[in-house]
Short mmCIF file of C-alpha atoms and ligand atoms in Angstrom, two decimals:
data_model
loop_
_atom_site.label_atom_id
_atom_site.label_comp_id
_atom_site.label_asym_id
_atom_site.label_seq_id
_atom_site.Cartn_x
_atom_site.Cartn_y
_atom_site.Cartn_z
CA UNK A 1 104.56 167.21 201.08
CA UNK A 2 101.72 169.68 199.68
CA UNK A 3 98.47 168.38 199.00
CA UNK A 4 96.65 170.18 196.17
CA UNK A 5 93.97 168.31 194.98
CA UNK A 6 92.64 168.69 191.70
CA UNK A 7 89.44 171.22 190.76
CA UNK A 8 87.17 171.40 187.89
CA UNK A 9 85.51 174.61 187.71
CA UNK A 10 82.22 174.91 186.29
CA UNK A 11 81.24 177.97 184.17
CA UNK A 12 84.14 180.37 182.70
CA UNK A 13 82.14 183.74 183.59
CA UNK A 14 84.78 186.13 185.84
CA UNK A 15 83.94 184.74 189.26
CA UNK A 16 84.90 180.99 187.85
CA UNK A 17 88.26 182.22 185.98
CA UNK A 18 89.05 184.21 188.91
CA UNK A 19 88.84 181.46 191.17
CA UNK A 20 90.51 178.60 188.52
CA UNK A 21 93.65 181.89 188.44
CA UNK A 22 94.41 181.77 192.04
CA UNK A 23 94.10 178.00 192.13
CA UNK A 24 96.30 177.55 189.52
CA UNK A 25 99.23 180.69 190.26
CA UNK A 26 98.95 178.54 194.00
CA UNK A 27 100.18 175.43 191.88
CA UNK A 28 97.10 173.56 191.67
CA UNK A 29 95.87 171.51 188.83
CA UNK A 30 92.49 172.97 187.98
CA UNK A 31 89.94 172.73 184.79
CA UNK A 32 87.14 175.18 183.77
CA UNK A 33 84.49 174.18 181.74
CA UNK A 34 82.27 176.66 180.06
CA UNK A 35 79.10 175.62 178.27
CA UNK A 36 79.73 178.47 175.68
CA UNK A 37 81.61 179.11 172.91
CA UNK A 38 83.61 181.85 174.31
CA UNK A 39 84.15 182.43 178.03
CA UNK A 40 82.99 185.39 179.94
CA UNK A 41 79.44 184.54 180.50
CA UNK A 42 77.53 187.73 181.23
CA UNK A 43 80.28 189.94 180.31
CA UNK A 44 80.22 188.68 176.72
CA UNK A 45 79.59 190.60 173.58
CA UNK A 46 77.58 189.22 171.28
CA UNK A 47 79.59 189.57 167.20
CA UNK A 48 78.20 190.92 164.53
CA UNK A 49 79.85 191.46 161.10
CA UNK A 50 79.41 195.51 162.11
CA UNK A 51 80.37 195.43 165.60
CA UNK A 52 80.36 194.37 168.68
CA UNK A 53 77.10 194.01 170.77
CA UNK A 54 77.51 194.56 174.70
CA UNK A 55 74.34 192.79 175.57
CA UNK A 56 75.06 191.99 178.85
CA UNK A 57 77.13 194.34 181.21
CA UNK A 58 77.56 197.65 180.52
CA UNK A 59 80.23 198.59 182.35
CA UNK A 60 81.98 198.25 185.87
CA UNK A 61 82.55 200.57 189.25
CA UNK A 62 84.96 199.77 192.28
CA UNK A 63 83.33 199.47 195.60
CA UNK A 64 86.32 198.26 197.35
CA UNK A 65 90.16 198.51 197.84
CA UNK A 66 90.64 195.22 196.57
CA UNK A 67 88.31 195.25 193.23
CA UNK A 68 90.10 199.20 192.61
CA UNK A 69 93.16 196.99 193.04
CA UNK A 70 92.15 194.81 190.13
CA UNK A 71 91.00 197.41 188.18
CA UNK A 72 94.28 198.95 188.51
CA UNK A 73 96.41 196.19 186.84
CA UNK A 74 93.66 195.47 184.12
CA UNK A 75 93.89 199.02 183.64
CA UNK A 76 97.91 198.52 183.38
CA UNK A 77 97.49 195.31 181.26
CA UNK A 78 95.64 197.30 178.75
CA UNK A 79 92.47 194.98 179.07
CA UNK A 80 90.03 197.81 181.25
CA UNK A 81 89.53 201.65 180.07
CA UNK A 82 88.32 204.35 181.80
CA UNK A 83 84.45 204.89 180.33
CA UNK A 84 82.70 209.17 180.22
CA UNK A 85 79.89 208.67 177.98
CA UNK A 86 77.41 211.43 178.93
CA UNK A 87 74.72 209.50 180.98
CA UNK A 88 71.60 211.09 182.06
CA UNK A 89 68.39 209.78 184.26
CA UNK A 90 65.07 210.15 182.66
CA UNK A 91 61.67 210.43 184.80
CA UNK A 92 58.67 210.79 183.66
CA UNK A 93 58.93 214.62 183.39
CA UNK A 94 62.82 214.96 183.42
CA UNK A 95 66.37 214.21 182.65
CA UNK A 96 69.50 214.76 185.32
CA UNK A 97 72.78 214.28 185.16
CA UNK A 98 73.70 210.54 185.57
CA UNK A 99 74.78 210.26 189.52
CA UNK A 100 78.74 210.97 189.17
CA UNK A 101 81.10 207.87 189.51
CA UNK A 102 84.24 206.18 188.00
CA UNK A 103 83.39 203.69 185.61
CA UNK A 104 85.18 201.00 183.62
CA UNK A 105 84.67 198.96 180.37
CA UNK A 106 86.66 196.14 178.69
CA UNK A 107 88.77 196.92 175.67
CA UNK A 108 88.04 195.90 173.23
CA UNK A 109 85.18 194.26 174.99
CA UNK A 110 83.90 193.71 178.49
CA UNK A 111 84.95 190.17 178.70
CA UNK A 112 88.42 191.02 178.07
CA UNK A 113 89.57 191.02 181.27
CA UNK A 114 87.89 187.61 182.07
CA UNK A 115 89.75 186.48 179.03
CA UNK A 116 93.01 188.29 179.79
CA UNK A 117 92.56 186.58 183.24
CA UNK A 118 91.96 182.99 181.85
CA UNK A 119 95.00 183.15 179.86
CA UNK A 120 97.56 179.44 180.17
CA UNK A 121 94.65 178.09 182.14
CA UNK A 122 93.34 174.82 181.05
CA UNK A 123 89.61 176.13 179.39
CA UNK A 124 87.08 173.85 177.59
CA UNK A 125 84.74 175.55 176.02
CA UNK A 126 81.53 173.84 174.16
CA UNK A 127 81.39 171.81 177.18
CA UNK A 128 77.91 172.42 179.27
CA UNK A 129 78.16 170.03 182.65
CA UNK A 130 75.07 167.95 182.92
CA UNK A 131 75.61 165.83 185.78
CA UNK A 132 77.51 165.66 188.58
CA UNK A 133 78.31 161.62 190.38
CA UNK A 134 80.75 161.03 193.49
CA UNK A 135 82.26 157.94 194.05
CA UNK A 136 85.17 157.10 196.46
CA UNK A 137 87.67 158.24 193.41
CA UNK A 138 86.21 161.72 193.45
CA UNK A 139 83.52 163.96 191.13
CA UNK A 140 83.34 162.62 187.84
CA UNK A 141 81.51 165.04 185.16
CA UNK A 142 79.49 164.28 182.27
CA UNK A 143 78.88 167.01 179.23
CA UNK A 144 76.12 167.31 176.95
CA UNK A 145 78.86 167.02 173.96
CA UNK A 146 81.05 164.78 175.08
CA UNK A 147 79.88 162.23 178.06
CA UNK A 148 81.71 161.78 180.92
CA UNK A 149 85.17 162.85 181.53
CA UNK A 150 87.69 160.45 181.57
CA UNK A 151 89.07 161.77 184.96
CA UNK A 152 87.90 162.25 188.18
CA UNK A 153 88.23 165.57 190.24
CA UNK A 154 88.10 165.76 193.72
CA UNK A 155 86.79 168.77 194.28
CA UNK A 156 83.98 170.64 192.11
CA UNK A 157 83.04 174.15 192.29
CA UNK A 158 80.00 175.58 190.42
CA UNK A 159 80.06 179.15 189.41
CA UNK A 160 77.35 179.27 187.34
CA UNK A 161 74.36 181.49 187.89
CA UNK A 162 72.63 179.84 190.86
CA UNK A 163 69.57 178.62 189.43
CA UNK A 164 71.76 176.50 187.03
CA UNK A 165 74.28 175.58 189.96
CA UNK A 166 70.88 174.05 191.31
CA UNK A 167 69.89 171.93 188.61
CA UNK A 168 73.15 170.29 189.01
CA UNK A 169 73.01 170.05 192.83
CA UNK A 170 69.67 168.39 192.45
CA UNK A 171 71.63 165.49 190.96
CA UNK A 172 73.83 165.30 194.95
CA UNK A 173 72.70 165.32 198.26
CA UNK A 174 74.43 168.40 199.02
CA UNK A 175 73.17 171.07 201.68
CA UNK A 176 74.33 173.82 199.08
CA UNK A 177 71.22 172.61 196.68
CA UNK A 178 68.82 174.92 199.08
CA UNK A 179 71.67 178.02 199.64
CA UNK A 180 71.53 177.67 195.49
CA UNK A 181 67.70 177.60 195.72
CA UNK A 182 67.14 180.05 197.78
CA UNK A 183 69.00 182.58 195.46
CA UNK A 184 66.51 184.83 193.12
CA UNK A 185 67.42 185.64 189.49
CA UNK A 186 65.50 188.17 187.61
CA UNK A 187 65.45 187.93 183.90
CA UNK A 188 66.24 190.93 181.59
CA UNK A 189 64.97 191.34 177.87
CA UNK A 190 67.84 193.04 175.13
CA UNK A 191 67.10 194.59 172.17
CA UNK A 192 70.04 195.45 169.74
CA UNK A 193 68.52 198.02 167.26
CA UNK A 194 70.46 198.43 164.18
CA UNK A 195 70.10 202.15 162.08
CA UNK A 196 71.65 203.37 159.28
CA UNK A 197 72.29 206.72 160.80
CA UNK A 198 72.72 207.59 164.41
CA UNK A 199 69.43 208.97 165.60
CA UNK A 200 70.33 212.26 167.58
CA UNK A 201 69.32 211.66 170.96
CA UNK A 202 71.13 214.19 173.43
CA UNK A 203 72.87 211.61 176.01
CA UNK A 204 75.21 208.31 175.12
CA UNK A 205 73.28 206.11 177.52
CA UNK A 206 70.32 206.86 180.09
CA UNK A 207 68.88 205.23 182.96
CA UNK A 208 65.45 205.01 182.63
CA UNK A 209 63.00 205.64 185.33
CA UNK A 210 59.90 206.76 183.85
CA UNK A 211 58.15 203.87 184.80
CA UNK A 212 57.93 202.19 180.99
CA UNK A 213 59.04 198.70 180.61
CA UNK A 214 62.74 200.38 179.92
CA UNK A 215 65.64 200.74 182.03
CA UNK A 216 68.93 201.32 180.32
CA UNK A 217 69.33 202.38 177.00
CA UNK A 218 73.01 203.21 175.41
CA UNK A 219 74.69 204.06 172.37
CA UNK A 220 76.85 201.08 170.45
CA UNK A 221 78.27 203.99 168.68
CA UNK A 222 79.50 206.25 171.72
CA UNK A 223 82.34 206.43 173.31
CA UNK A 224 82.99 202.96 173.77
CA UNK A 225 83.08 201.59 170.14
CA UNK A 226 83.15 205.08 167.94
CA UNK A 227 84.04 202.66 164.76
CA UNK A 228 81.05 200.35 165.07
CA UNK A 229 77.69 201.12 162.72
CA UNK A 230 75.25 203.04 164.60
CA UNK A 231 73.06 201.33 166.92
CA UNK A 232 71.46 201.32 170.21
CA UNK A 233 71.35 198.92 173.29
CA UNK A 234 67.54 198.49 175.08
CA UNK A 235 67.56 196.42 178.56
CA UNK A 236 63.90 195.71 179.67
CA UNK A 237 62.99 196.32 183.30
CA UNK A 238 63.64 193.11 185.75
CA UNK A 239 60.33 192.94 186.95
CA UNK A 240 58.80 193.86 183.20
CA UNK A 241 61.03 191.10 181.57
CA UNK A 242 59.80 188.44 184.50
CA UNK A 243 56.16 189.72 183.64
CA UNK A 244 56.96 188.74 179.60
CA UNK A 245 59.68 186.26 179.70
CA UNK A 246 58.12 183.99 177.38
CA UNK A 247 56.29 186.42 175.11
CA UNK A 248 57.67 186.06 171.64
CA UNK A 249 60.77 188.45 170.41
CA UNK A 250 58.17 190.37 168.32
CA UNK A 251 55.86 191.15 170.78
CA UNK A 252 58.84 192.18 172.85
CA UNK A 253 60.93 194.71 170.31
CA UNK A 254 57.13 195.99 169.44
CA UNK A 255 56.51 197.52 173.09
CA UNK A 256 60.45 198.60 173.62
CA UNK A 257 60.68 199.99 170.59
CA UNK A 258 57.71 201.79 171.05
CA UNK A 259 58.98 202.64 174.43
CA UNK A 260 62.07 203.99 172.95
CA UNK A 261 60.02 206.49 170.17
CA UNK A 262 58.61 208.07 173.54
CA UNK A 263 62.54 208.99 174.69
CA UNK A 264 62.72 210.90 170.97
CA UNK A 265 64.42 207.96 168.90
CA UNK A 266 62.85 207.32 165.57
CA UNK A 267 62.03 203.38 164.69
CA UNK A 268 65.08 201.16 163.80
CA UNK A 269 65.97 199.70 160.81
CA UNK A 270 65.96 196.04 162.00
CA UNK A 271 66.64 194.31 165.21
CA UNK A 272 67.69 191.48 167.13
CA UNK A 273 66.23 190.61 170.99
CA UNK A 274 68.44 188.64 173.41
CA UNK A 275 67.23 187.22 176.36
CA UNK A 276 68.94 186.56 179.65
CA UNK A 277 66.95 184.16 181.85
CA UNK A 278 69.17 185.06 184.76
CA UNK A 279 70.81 188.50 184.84
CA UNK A 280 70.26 190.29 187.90
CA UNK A 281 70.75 188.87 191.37
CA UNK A 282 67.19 189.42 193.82
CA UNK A 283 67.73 187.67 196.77
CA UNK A 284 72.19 187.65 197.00
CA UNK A 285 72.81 184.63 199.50
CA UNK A 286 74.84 187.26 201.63
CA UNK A 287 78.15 185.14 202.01
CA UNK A 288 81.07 184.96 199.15
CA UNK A 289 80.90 181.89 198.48
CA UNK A 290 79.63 178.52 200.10
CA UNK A 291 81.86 175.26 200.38
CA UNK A 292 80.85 171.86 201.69
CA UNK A 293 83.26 170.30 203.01
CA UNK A 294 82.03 166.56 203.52
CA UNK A 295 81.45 166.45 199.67
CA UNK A 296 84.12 168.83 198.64
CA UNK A 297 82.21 171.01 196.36
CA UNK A 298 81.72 174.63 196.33
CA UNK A 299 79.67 177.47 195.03
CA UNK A 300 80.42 181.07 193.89
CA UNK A 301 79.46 183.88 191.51
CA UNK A 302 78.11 186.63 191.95
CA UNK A 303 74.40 185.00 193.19
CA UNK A 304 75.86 185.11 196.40
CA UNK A 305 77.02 188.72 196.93
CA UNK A 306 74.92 190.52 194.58
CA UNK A 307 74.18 191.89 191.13
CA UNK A 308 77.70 193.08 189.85
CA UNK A 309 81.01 192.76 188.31
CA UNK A 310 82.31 193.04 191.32
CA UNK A 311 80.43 190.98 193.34
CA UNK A 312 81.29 188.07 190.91
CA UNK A 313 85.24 188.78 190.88
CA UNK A 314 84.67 188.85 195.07
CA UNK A 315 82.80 185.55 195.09
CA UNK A 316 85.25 184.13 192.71
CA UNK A 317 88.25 185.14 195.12
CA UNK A 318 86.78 184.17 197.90
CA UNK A 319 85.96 181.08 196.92
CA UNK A 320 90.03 180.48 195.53
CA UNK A 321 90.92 181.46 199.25
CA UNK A 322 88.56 179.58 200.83
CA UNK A 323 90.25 176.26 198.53
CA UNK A 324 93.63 177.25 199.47
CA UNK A 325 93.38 177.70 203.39
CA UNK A 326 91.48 174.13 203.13
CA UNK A 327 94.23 172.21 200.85
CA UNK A 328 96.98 173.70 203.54
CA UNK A 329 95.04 172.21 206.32
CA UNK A 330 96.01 168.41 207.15
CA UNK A 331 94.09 166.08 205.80
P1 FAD B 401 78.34 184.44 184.57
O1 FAD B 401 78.99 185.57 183.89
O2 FAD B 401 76.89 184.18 184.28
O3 FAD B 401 79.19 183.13 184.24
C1 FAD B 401 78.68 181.84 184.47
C2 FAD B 401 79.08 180.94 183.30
O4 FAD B 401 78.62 179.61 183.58
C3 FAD B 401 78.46 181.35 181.98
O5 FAD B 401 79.48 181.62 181.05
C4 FAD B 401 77.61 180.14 181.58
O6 FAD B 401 77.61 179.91 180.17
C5 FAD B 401 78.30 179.02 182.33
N1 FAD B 401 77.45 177.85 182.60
C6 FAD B 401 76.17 177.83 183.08
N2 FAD B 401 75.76 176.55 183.23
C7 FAD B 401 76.78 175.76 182.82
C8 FAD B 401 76.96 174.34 182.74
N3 FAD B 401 75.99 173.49 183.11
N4 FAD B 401 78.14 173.86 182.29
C9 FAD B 401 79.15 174.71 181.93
N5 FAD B 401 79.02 176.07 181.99
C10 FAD B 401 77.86 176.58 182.44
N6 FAD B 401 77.21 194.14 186.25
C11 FAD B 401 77.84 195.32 186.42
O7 FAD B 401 78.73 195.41 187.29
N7 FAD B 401 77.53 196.40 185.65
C12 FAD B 401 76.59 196.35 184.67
O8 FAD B 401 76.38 197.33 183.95
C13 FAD B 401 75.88 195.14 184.50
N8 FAD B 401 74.89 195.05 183.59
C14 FAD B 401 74.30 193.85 183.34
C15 FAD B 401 73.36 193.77 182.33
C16 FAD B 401 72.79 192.53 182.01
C17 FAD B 401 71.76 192.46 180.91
C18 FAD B 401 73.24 191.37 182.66
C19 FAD B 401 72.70 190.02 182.23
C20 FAD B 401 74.16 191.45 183.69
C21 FAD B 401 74.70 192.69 184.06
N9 FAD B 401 75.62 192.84 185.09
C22 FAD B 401 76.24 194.02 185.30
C23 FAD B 401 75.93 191.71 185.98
C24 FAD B 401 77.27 191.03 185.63
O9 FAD B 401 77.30 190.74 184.25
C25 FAD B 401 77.36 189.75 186.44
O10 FAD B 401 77.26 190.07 187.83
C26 FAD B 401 78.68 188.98 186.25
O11 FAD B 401 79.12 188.99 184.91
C27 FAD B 401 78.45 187.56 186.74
O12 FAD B 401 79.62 186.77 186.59
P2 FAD B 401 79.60 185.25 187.05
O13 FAD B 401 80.92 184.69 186.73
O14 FAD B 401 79.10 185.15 188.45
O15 FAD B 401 78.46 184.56 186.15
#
């Protein structure tokens, strides 16, 4: 008789849908819970009543056989698109050609294939994990909403950015608290600048490298959503958003705004800032994902490989394999 024990998956970004899909087409009874109101962490767009804000990732590139593989039947499924905006570099004195490459985006958003993906799984959303407690009848869970659970799981795996997969370890005495620690997040600072006419700037989106506090800008109203109002996405440098993390919004949109008027865009008519306390990946762990075995919990995203889509959707994976060899081994 199979064994397949039951898995409650924390955070609904890709790498925790991922894994909670391959658990689940395997025949296992699996659970994600996702703090938000909408899964897709990172890859979310942020809804306004005159279009879509991509806040968060940009847009995605294959590195490997198996993520082009992916790509391949989102891009079947309708849920990926090819994106050719006309991207450019900026120095200080210059602007290039963005380096060439093949590069993807969600349709109608980037989280759409995270959603597409978590499709007949069992998803609560509104439900942010704030404790973790073992006892011989497996993890049980308590949420900030709701309490605890009224079921155990017996197996737990955290994909949540690490820093917030460590907070919960803190509450076990697992040996994947340090891995989790040991992971560095950088922050990143978003400004979403609303105009009332598209300000003619002569690229869709640039990477910025004129040593500013900018390092992405694109266009809301290029090629990826021609029907919303126009606007304009700012991402702060890593190290500049660390260095003013907890400056107020104001002070923020002041100096990127400003930063912006020096790449030829006039001032906007209002904005909004976003803030991601843990965007990019510093330190990666270096493995997929980590599993401990004498507790039966495990921990992926993309904190352990590195600072991409991909990276999450490989951590995610790995981690589902990982699960499955284990459950097929005798107990
Ligand atoms: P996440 O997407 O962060 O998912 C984790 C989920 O866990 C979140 O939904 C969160 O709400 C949830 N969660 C956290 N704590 C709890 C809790 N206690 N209980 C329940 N749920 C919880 N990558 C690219 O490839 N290309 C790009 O252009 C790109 N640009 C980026 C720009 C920015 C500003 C940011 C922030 C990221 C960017 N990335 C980009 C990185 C990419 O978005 C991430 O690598 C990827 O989305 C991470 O997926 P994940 O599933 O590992 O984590």
């Amino acid at each position: 008789m199979s064994h397949t024990p039951s898995t409650a998956v924390i955070g609904g970004g890709l790498a925790g849908v991922i894994c909670a899909r391959r658990l689940h087409e395997a025949g296992h009874a699996v659970q994600v819970f996702e703090k938000s109101r909408g899964i897709g962490g990172r890859m979310n767009a942020r809804r306004d009543p005159d279009g879509a804000w991509w806040h968060g990732a940009q847009y995605f590139t294959a590195h490997t056989q198996e993520f082009e593989a992916q790509i391949q039947a989102w891009l079947a499924d309708g849920v990926v698109q090819g994106w050719q905006p006309h991207l450019v570099t900026l120095t200080r004195y210059a602007s290039h050609p963005a380096p060439a490459g093949r590069r993807f985006v969600g349709v109608p958003a980037n989280s759409a294939p995270v959603r597409h993906t978590a499709q007949g799984l069992a998803v609560h959303l509104s439900h942010t994990v704030s404790h973790l407690q073992r006892d011989d009848q497996g993890w049980w869970l308590t949420t900030r909403e709701g309490g605890r659970l009224p079921q155990p799981f017996q197996r737990v795996v955290l994909a949540t950015p690490a820093p917030q997969a460590a907070a919960l370890l803190a509450t076990t005495s697992s040996p994947l608290l340090p891995r989790a620690r040991a992971v560095n997040m950088r922050p990143c600072w978003a400004l979403m600048l609303h105009y009332a006419e598209a300000p003619a700037l002569p690229f869709d989106g640039a990477f910025v490298q004129d040593g500013g506090p900018l390092a992405w800008v694109a266009a809301r109203h290029g090629s990826h959503q021609p029907n919303a109002a126009p606007g304009w996405l700012l991402h702060a440098r890593a190290d500049w958003s660390q260095l003013h993390l907890e400056d107020p919004p104001e002070k923020v949109a002041r100096r990127l705004i400003d930063a912006f008027g020096d790449l030829g865009a006039p001032p906007p008519e209002r904005w909004q800032a976003h803030r991601w306390r843990y965007a990019m990946v510093n330190h990666p762990d270096g493995v997929p994902c980590a599993w401990d075995p004498a507790q039966q919990l495990g921990l992926c995203g993309d904190g352990l490989l590195g600072s991409r889509v991909e990276d999450a959707w490989a951590s995610g994976r790995a981690m589902a394999h990982h699960l499955l060899k284990a459950a097929e081994r005798p107990a």
